[in-house]
CSV table of C-alpha atoms and ligand atoms in Angstrom, one decimal:
chain,number,residue,atom,x,y,z
A,1,MET,CA,-42.9,22.1,-21.3
A,2,GLN,CA,-42.6,25.5,-19.6
A,3,GLU,CA,-39.6,26.6,-17.6
A,4,VAL,CA,-39.8,25.5,-13.9
A,5,THR,CA,-38.1,27.6,-11.2
A,6,ILE,CA,-37.8,26.5,-7.6
A,7,LEU,CA,-36.8,28.6,-4.6
A,8,ALA,CA,-35.5,26.3,-1.9
A,9,PHE,CA,-34.5,26.7,1.8
A,10,GLU,CA,-32.3,24.4,3.9
A,11,SER,CA,-31.9,24.9,7.6
A,12,SER,CA,-31.9,21.4,9.1
A,13,CYS,CA,-28.7,21.8,11.2
A,14,ASP,CA,-26.1,24.5,11.3
A,15,ASP,CA,-25.9,25.8,7.7
A,16,THR,CA,-28.5,28.3,6.5
A,17,SER,CA,-28.9,28.0,2.7
A,18,VAL,CA,-31.2,29.3,0.0
A,19,ALA,CA,-31.0,28.4,-3.7
A,20,LEU,CA,-32.8,29.2,-7.0
A,21,LEU,CA,-33.0,26.5,-9.6
A,22,SER,CA,-34.4,26.8,-13.1
A,23,ALA,CA,-35.2,23.9,-15.5
A,24,LYS,CA,-35.9,24.7,-19.1
A,25,ALA,CA,-37.6,22.1,-21.4
A,26,GLY,CA,-35.0,19.6,-22.7
A,27,ALA,CA,-32.1,21.2,-20.8
A,28,HIS,CA,-30.4,20.1,-17.6
A,29,PRO,CA,-31.6,22.1,-14.5
A,30,VAL,CA,-29.3,25.0,-13.5
A,31,ILE,CA,-28.6,26.4,-10.1
A,32,GLU,CA,-28.9,30.2,-10.8
A,33,SER,CA,-27.8,31.1,-7.3
A,34,LEU,CA,-26.8,29.4,-4.1
A,35,ALA,CA,-26.2,31.1,-0.7
A,36,VAL,CA,-24.8,29.2,2.2
A,37,GLN,CA,-24.1,30.8,5.6
A,38,SER,CA,-22.0,28.6,7.9
A,39,GLN,CA,-22.4,28.9,11.7
A,40,ASP,CA,-19.1,27.3,12.5
A,41,ASP,CA,-17.8,30.4,14.3
A,42,ILE,CA,-20.8,30.3,16.6
A,43,HIS,CA,-20.6,26.6,17.5
A,44,LYS,CA,-16.8,26.0,17.5
A,45,SER,CA,-16.2,27.1,21.1
A,46,TYR,CA,-18.8,24.6,22.3
A,47,GLY,CA,-17.2,21.7,20.3
A,48,GLY,CA,-20.5,20.8,18.6
A,49,VAL,CA,-23.7,22.3,17.3
A,50,VAL,CA,-25.8,24.0,20.1
A,51,PRO,CA,-29.4,23.6,18.9
A,52,GLU,CA,-30.8,26.8,20.5
A,53,LEU,CA,-28.0,28.9,19.0
A,54,ALA,CA,-28.4,27.3,15.6
A,55,SER,CA,-32.1,28.2,15.4
A,56,ARG,CA,-31.4,31.8,16.3
A,57,ALA,CA,-28.6,32.1,13.8
A,58,HIS,CA,-30.9,30.7,11.1
A,59,LEU,CA,-33.4,33.5,12.0
A,60,MET,CA,-30.6,36.1,11.4
A,61,ASN,CA,-29.1,34.5,8.3
A,62,LEU,CA,-32.1,33.4,6.3
A,63,ILE,CA,-33.3,36.8,4.9
A,64,PRO,CA,-29.8,37.9,3.9
A,65,CYS,CA,-29.3,34.6,2.1
A,66,LEU,CA,-32.7,35.0,0.3
A,67,LYS,CA,-31.9,38.6,-0.7
A,68,LYS,CA,-28.5,37.5,-2.1
A,69,VAL,CA,-30.1,34.7,-4.2
A,70,LEU,CA,-32.9,36.9,-5.6
A,71,GLN,CA,-30.4,39.6,-6.5
A,72,GLU,CA,-27.9,37.2,-8.1
A,73,SER,CA,-30.5,35.3,-10.1
A,74,GLY,CA,-32.5,38.5,-11.0
A,75,ARG,CA,-35.7,36.6,-10.1
A,76,ARG,CA,-38.7,37.7,-8.1
A,77,ILE,CA,-40.5,35.4,-5.6
A,78,ALA,CA,-43.7,36.3,-7.5
A,79,ASP,CA,-42.3,34.6,-10.6
A,80,VAL,CA,-41.1,31.2,-9.2
A,81,SER,CA,-43.0,28.0,-9.9
A,82,ALA,CA,-42.8,26.6,-6.3
A,83,ILE,CA,-41.2,27.2,-2.9
A,84,ALA,CA,-39.5,24.3,-1.1
A,85,SER,CA,-37.9,23.6,2.2
A,86,THR,CA,-36.3,20.8,4.1
A,87,ALA,CA,-38.8,19.3,6.5
A,88,ARG,CA,-36.8,16.4,8.1
A,89,PRO,CA,-34.7,14.9,9.5
A,90,GLY,CA,-32.8,17.5,11.5
A,91,LEU,CA,-32.9,19.7,14.6
A,92,LEU,CA,-36.6,20.8,15.1
A,93,GLY,CA,-35.9,24.4,16.0
A,94,SER,CA,-33.6,24.8,13.0
A,95,LEU,CA,-35.9,23.1,10.5
A,96,LEU,CA,-38.8,25.3,11.7
A,97,VAL,CA,-37.0,28.4,10.6
A,98,GLY,CA,-36.6,27.5,6.9
A,99,HIS,CA,-39.9,25.6,6.8
A,100,THR,CA,-42.0,28.4,8.3
A,101,ALA,CA,-40.3,31.0,6.0
A,102,ALA,CA,-41.0,28.9,2.9
A,103,LYS,CA,-44.6,28.2,3.9
A,104,THR,CA,-45.3,31.9,4.7
A,105,LEU,CA,-43.9,33.0,1.3
A,106,ALA,CA,-45.8,30.2,-0.5
A,107,TYR,CA,-49.0,31.4,1.2
A,108,LEU,CA,-48.4,35.1,0.5
A,109,HIS,CA,-47.4,34.5,-3.2
A,110,GLU,CA,-50.0,31.7,-3.8
A,111,LYS,CA,-47.3,29.3,-4.8
A,112,PRO,CA,-47.2,25.5,-4.4
A,113,PHE,CA,-45.2,24.5,-1.3
A,114,ILE,CA,-42.9,21.4,-1.3
A,115,SER,CA,-41.5,19.7,1.8
A,116,VAL,CA,-38.3,17.9,1.1
A,117,ASN,CA,-36.6,15.1,3.0
A,118,HIS,CA,-33.0,16.1,3.7
A,119,LEU,CA,-31.6,12.7,2.9
A,120,GLU,CA,-33.5,12.6,-0.4
A,121,GLY,CA,-31.8,15.9,-1.1
A,122,HIS,CA,-28.4,14.4,-0.6
A,123,LEU,CA,-29.3,11.5,-2.8
A,124,ALA,CA,-30.4,13.9,-5.5
A,125,SER,CA,-27.2,16.0,-5.3
A,126,PRO,CA,-25.2,14.0,-7.9
A,127,LEU,CA,-28.0,14.7,-10.4
A,128,LEU,CA,-27.1,18.4,-10.2
A,129,GLU,CA,-23.9,17.4,-12.0
A,130,GLY,CA,-25.7,15.3,-14.7
A,131,GLU,CA,-27.5,12.0,-15.5
A,132,LEU,CA,-26.7,8.8,-13.6
A,133,LEU,CA,-26.5,5.2,-14.8
A,134,TYR,CA,-28.9,2.8,-13.0
A,135,PRO,CA,-28.9,0.8,-10.9
A,136,ALA,CA,-26.7,3.0,-8.7
A,137,VAL,CA,-25.4,2.6,-5.2
A,138,SER,CA,-25.2,5.8,-3.2
A,139,LEU,CA,-23.1,6.3,-0.1
A,140,ILE,CA,-24.3,9.1,2.2
A,141,VAL,CA,-21.4,10.2,4.4
A,142,SER,CA,-22.3,13.3,6.5
A,143,GLY,CA,-22.1,14.6,10.0
A,144,GLY,CA,-25.4,13.0,10.9
A,145,HIS,CA,-25.7,10.0,8.6
A,146,THR,CA,-23.8,7.2,7.1
A,147,SER,CA,-25.9,4.9,4.9
A,148,LEU,CA,-26.0,3.1,1.6
A,149,TYR,CA,-28.9,3.3,-0.8
A,150,LEU,CA,-29.8,1.3,-3.9
A,151,MET,CA,-31.2,3.6,-6.6
A,152,LYS,CA,-33.0,1.8,-9.4
A,153,ALA,CA,-34.1,5.0,-11.0
A,154,GLU,CA,-33.8,8.8,-10.3
A,155,ASP,CA,-36.7,8.6,-7.9
A,156,ASP,CA,-36.5,5.0,-6.6
A,157,PHE,CA,-34.2,4.5,-3.6
A,158,THR,CA,-34.1,1.9,-0.9
A,159,LEU,CA,-32.0,1.9,2.2
A,160,ILE,CA,-29.6,-1.1,2.2
A,161,GLY,CA,-27.3,-0.4,5.1
A,162,GLN,CA,-26.5,2.2,7.8
A,163,THR,CA,-24.4,2.9,10.8
A,164,LEU,CA,-25.1,1.3,14.1
A,165,ASP,CA,-23.6,4.2,16.1
A,166,ASP,CA,-21.7,7.3,14.9
A,167,ALA,CA,-21.8,8.8,11.4
A,168,ALA,CA,-18.5,9.0,9.4
A,169,GLY,CA,-18.5,12.8,9.7
A,170,GLU,CA,-19.1,12.5,13.4
A,171,ALA,CA,-16.1,10.1,13.6
A,172,TYR,CA,-14.0,12.8,11.8
A,173,ASP,CA,-15.3,15.5,14.1
A,174,LYS,CA,-14.7,13.5,17.3
A,175,GLY,CA,-11.3,12.5,16.1
A,176,ALA,CA,-10.4,16.1,15.3
A,177,LYS,CA,-11.6,17.2,18.8
A,178,LEU,CA,-9.3,14.6,20.4
A,179,LEU,CA,-6.4,15.9,18.3
A,180,GLY,CA,-7.2,19.5,19.3
A,181,LEU,CA,-8.3,20.5,15.8
A,182,GLY,CA,-11.5,22.3,16.6
A,183,PHE,CA,-15.1,21.9,15.3
A,184,PRO,CA,-16.2,20.8,12.8
A,185,GLY,CA,-12.9,19.0,12.2
A,186,GLY,CA,-13.2,16.8,9.2
A,187,ALA,CA,-11.4,19.0,6.8
A,188,ALA,CA,-8.7,19.9,9.4
A,189,LEU,CA,-8.1,16.2,10.2
A,190,GLU,CA,-7.7,15.5,6.5
A,191,GLN,CA,-5.3,18.3,6.2
A,192,LEU,CA,-3.2,17.2,9.2
A,193,ALA,CA,-3.3,13.6,7.9
A,194,ARG,CA,-1.4,14.7,4.7
A,195,ALA,CA,1.7,15.1,6.7
A,196,GLY,CA,1.5,11.7,8.5
A,197,ASP,CA,2.2,8.1,7.9
A,198,GLU,CA,-1.1,6.2,7.8
A,199,MET,CA,0.5,2.9,8.8
A,200,ARG,CA,2.1,4.2,11.9
A,201,PHE,CA,-0.7,3.5,14.4
A,202,PRO,CA,-2.4,0.0,14.2
A,203,PHE,CA,-6.1,0.7,14.4
A,204,SER,CA,-7.9,-2.6,14.4
A,205,VAL,CA,-10.3,-3.5,11.6
A,206,VAL,CA,-14.0,-2.7,12.4
A,207,ARG,CA,-16.0,-5.9,12.4
A,208,VAL,CA,-19.8,-5.6,12.0
A,209,ASP,CA,-22.1,-7.9,10.0
A,210,GLY,CA,-23.5,-7.3,6.6
A,211,ILE,CA,-23.8,-3.8,5.1
A,212,GLN,CA,-23.6,-1.9,8.4
A,213,PHE,CA,-21.2,0.6,9.7
A,214,SER,CA,-19.7,1.3,13.2
A,215,PHE,CA,-17.3,4.0,14.1
A,216,SER,CA,-17.5,4.3,17.9
A,217,GLY,CA,-14.7,1.7,18.4
A,218,LEU,CA,-12.2,3.7,16.3
A,219,LYS,CA,-12.9,6.8,18.3
A,220,SER,CA,-12.1,4.9,21.6
A,221,GLN,CA,-8.9,3.5,20.1
A,222,LEU,CA,-7.8,7.0,19.0
A,223,ALA,CA,-8.5,8.3,22.6
A,224,ARG,CA,-6.2,5.6,24.0
A,225,PHE,CA,-3.4,6.4,21.4
A,226,VAL,CA,-3.7,10.2,22.0
A,227,LYS,CA,-3.1,9.7,25.8
A,228,LYS,CA,0.2,8.1,25.1
A,229,ALA,CA,1.3,10.0,22.0
A,230,ASP,CA,3.6,13.0,21.7
A,231,PRO,CA,2.2,16.0,19.8
A,232,GLN,CA,4.7,15.3,17.0
A,233,ASP,CA,2.8,12.0,16.4
A,234,TYR,CA,-0.5,13.8,15.8
A,235,ALA,CA,-0.1,13.8,12.1
A,236,HIS,CA,0.6,10.1,12.1
A,237,LEU,CA,-2.4,9.6,14.3
A,238,ALA,CA,-4.7,11.6,12.0
A,239,ALA,CA,-3.5,9.7,9.0
A,240,SER,CA,-3.9,6.3,10.6
A,241,TYR,CA,-7.3,7.2,12.0
A,242,GLN,CA,-8.4,8.4,8.6
A,243,ARG,CA,-7.1,5.2,7.0
A,244,ALA,CA,-9.2,3.2,9.5
A,245,ILE,CA,-12.4,5.2,8.7
A,246,LEU,CA,-11.9,4.9,5.0
A,247,ASP,CA,-11.0,1.2,5.1
A,248,HIS,CA,-14.3,0.6,6.8
A,249,LEU,CA,-16.3,2.7,4.4
A,250,SER,CA,-14.5,1.0,1.4
A,251,ALA,CA,-15.1,-2.6,2.8
A,252,LYS,CA,-18.8,-2.0,3.2
A,253,LEU,CA,-19.1,-0.2,-0.1
A,254,LYS,CA,-17.4,-3.1,-1.9
A,255,ARG,CA,-19.8,-5.5,-0.2
A,256,ALA,CA,-22.8,-3.5,-1.4
A,257,ILE,CA,-21.3,-3.5,-5.0
A,258,GLU,CA,-20.9,-7.3,-4.9
A,259,GLU,CA,-24.5,-7.8,-3.7
A,260,TYR,CA,-26.3,-5.2,-5.9
A,261,HIS,CA,-24.1,-5.0,-9.1
A,262,PRO,CA,-24.5,-1.3,-9.7
A,263,LYS,CA,-23.5,0.5,-12.9
A,264,SER,CA,-22.6,3.7,-11.1
A,265,ILE,CA,-21.7,4.8,-7.6
A,266,CYS,CA,-22.5,8.1,-5.8
A,267,VAL,CA,-20.8,9.5,-2.8
A,268,VAL,CA,-22.7,12.4,-1.1
A,269,GLY,CA,-22.7,14.4,2.1
A,270,GLY,CA,-20.0,16.5,3.8
A,271,VAL,CA,-17.3,13.8,4.0
A,272,ALA,CA,-17.6,13.3,0.2
A,273,ARG,CA,-15.4,16.5,0.0
A,274,ASN,CA,-12.5,14.4,1.4
A,275,GLN,CA,-9.8,14.0,-1.3
A,276,GLU,CA,-8.4,10.8,0.2
A,277,LEU,CA,-11.9,9.3,0.0
A,278,ARG,CA,-12.2,10.4,-3.6
A,279,ARG,CA,-8.8,8.9,-4.4
A,280,ARG,CA,-9.9,5.6,-2.9
A,281,MET,CA,-13.1,5.7,-4.9
A,282,ASP,CA,-11.1,5.7,-8.1
A,283,ILE,CA,-9.3,2.5,-7.0
A,284,ILE,CA,-12.4,0.7,-5.8
A,285,VAL,CA,-14.3,1.5,-9.0
A,286,SER,CA,-11.5,0.4,-11.2
A,287,SER,CA,-11.6,-3.1,-9.6
A,288,PHE,CA,-15.3,-3.6,-10.7
A,289,THR,CA,-15.7,-3.8,-14.5
A,290,SER,CA,-19.5,-3.5,-14.2
A,291,ILE,CA,-19.2,0.0,-12.8
A,292,GLU,CA,-19.0,2.6,-15.5
A,293,ARG,CA,-18.4,5.6,-13.3
A,294,TRP,CA,-18.6,7.1,-9.8
A,295,VAL,CA,-19.8,10.6,-9.0
A,296,ALA,CA,-19.5,13.0,-6.1
A,297,PRO,CA,-21.0,16.4,-6.4
A,298,ARG,CA,-18.8,19.5,-6.4
A,299,PRO,CA,-17.7,20.4,-2.8
A,300,GLU,CA,-20.4,23.1,-2.2
A,301,TRP,CA,-23.1,20.6,-3.1
A,302,CYS,CA,-21.7,17.9,-0.7
A,303,THR,CA,-22.1,19.7,2.6
A,304,ASP,CA,-25.6,20.9,3.5
A,305,ASN,CA,-27.0,23.2,0.9
A,306,ALA,CA,-30.3,24.3,-0.7
A,307,ALA,CA,-29.3,23.4,-4.3
A,308,MET,CA,-29.8,19.7,-3.6
A,309,ILE,CA,-33.1,20.5,-1.9
A,310,ALA,CA,-34.2,22.5,-4.9
A,311,TYR,CA,-33.3,19.5,-7.2
A,312,ARG,CA,-35.3,17.1,-5.1
A,313,ALA,CA,-38.2,19.6,-5.0
A,314,LEU,CA,-38.1,19.8,-8.8
A,315,GLN,CA,-38.5,16.0,-9.0
A,316,LEU,CA,-41.5,16.2,-6.6
A,317,TYR,CA,-43.0,19.2,-8.5
A,318,ARG,CA,-42.8,17.3,-11.8
A,319,LYS,CA,-44.6,14.3,-10.2
A,320,GLY,CA,-47.3,16.7,-8.8
A,321,THR,CA,-46.3,15.9,-5.2
A,322,ILE,CA,-47.2,19.2,-3.4
A,323,SER,CA,-47.3,19.5,0.4
A,324,SER,CA,-49.9,21.1,2.6
A,325,LEU,CA,-49.3,24.4,4.2
A,326,SER,CA,-50.0,22.7,7.5
A,327,ASP,CA,-47.2,20.2,6.9
A,328,ASP,CA,-44.9,19.7,10.0
A,329,VAL,CA,-41.2,19.3,10.5
A,330,GLY,CA,-39.7,16.1,12.0
A,331,SER,CA,-36.4,15.0,13.7
A,332,THR,CA,-36.4,11.6,12.1
A,333,SER,CA,-36.5,10.5,8.5
A,334,ARG,CA,-39.7,8.3,8.3
A,335,PRO,CA,-41.0,7.4,4.8
A,336,PRO,CA,-40.8,8.3,1.9
A,337,VAL,CA,-37.2,7.0,2.3
A,338,ARG,CA,-37.9,3.3,2.0
A,339,HIS,CA,-36.0,0.6,3.8
A,340,ALA,CA,-35.0,-2.7,2.1
A,341,SER,CA,-37.0,-5.6,3.6
B,401,KG4,O1,-23.5,17.0,5.0
B,401,KG4,P1,-23.0,17.8,6.1
B,401,KG4,O2,-22.8,19.3,5.8
B,401,KG4,O3,-24.0,17.8,7.3
B,401,KG4,C1,-24.9,16.8,7.6
B,401,KG4,O4,-25.9,16.5,6.9
B,401,KG4,O5,-24.6,16.1,8.7
B,401,KG4,O6,-21.6,17.2,6.6
B,401,KG4,C2,-20.9,17.8,7.6
B,401,KG4,C3,-19.8,16.8,8.0
B,401,KG4,C4,-19.0,17.2,9.2
B,401,KG4,O7,-18.9,16.1,10.1
B,401,KG4,C5,-17.6,17.6,8.6
B,401,KG4,O8,-16.5,17.4,9.5
B,401,KG4,C6,-17.5,16.6,7.5
B,401,KG4,O9,-18.8,16.7,6.9
B,401,KG4,N1,-16.5,17.1,6.5
B,401,KG4,C7,-15.4,16.4,6.2
B,401,KG4,C8,-14.7,17.1,5.2
B,401,KG4,N2,-15.3,18.2,5.0
B,401,KG4,C9,-16.5,18.2,5.7
B,401,KG4,N3,-15.0,15.2,6.6
B,401,KG4,C10,-13.8,14.7,6.2
B,401,KG4,N4,-13.0,15.3,5.3
B,401,KG4,C11,-13.4,16.5,4.8
B,401,KG4,N5,-12.7,17.2,3.9
B,402,ZN,ZN1,-26.8,16.7,5.3
């Protein structure tokens, strides 16, 4: 088998990213270069992502990211096997920037073009680190999504549960905003929580049926506590709020493990960077003898990045799943991510 190289673009929300992946016969695929340009400085004064500004920032950031990746990898566009880009779900204006750039380059250089589902990219991200054991249960915890998938094989995933309202990352961001920590506030809230007592504020347990999540009630409780609290209580509030979020994620993950008996667990998406979540994963996994290991990708492959898009594109390329140059972008996920019946 010949070497395969993939040039991938990711611009679904507010991170502009380009990656170059190479896969030699019999060897694990390698990310030769990854560029990620954050837009946090642009959006932080608005307390959230402003779609119009995000699209325009992608326009400015994309070519510098591409140049950096080509320079670092020493590759030329003319030599890659395929060009890929995230097509959905995401902000339409943002998606269009990476997608149109990728399609244009594919056309000019006569390369196969591959549209990638962003969530399938997150699901593929642990594979950047190495092989997985199947069946696996994968928890996506990001700013836009909180869902559980059953993976029977590398390319066989079924949605088994998701949030009814906010995503876990959104809960972190909204909590951080209430505590005056800026946007996006997940990492800052985790940092503040380190100095607090997680048992100080009594957040009530989230009750939702089955393998489903809900975070909006926790945010309302935090808003009520913040109104009455002194600023010196903020670290305790952050720690107690984080505990409530992680208790809920842990309870639903345990339920999925009991129902699907996986051999491995994956935690992916921006919130998977959280050290307290990683510490809890060690504890959860040690209480199930059937699970041999759990995996979270390294931090730069957790938050939105083109490395995971490149890996998913490699899987599709090897199956011969090539997209049309008139392929569109979309705000929702739609198939091929399948839902459990
Ligand atoms: O995966 P991602 O880059 O974007 C989406 O696909 O949505 O995730 C971004 C989210 C944000 O909500 C951010 O606050 C959260 O991940 N995040 C964290 C941490 N680092 C990033 N949440 C909790 N703890 C962290 N250390
Ligand atoms: Zn994402």
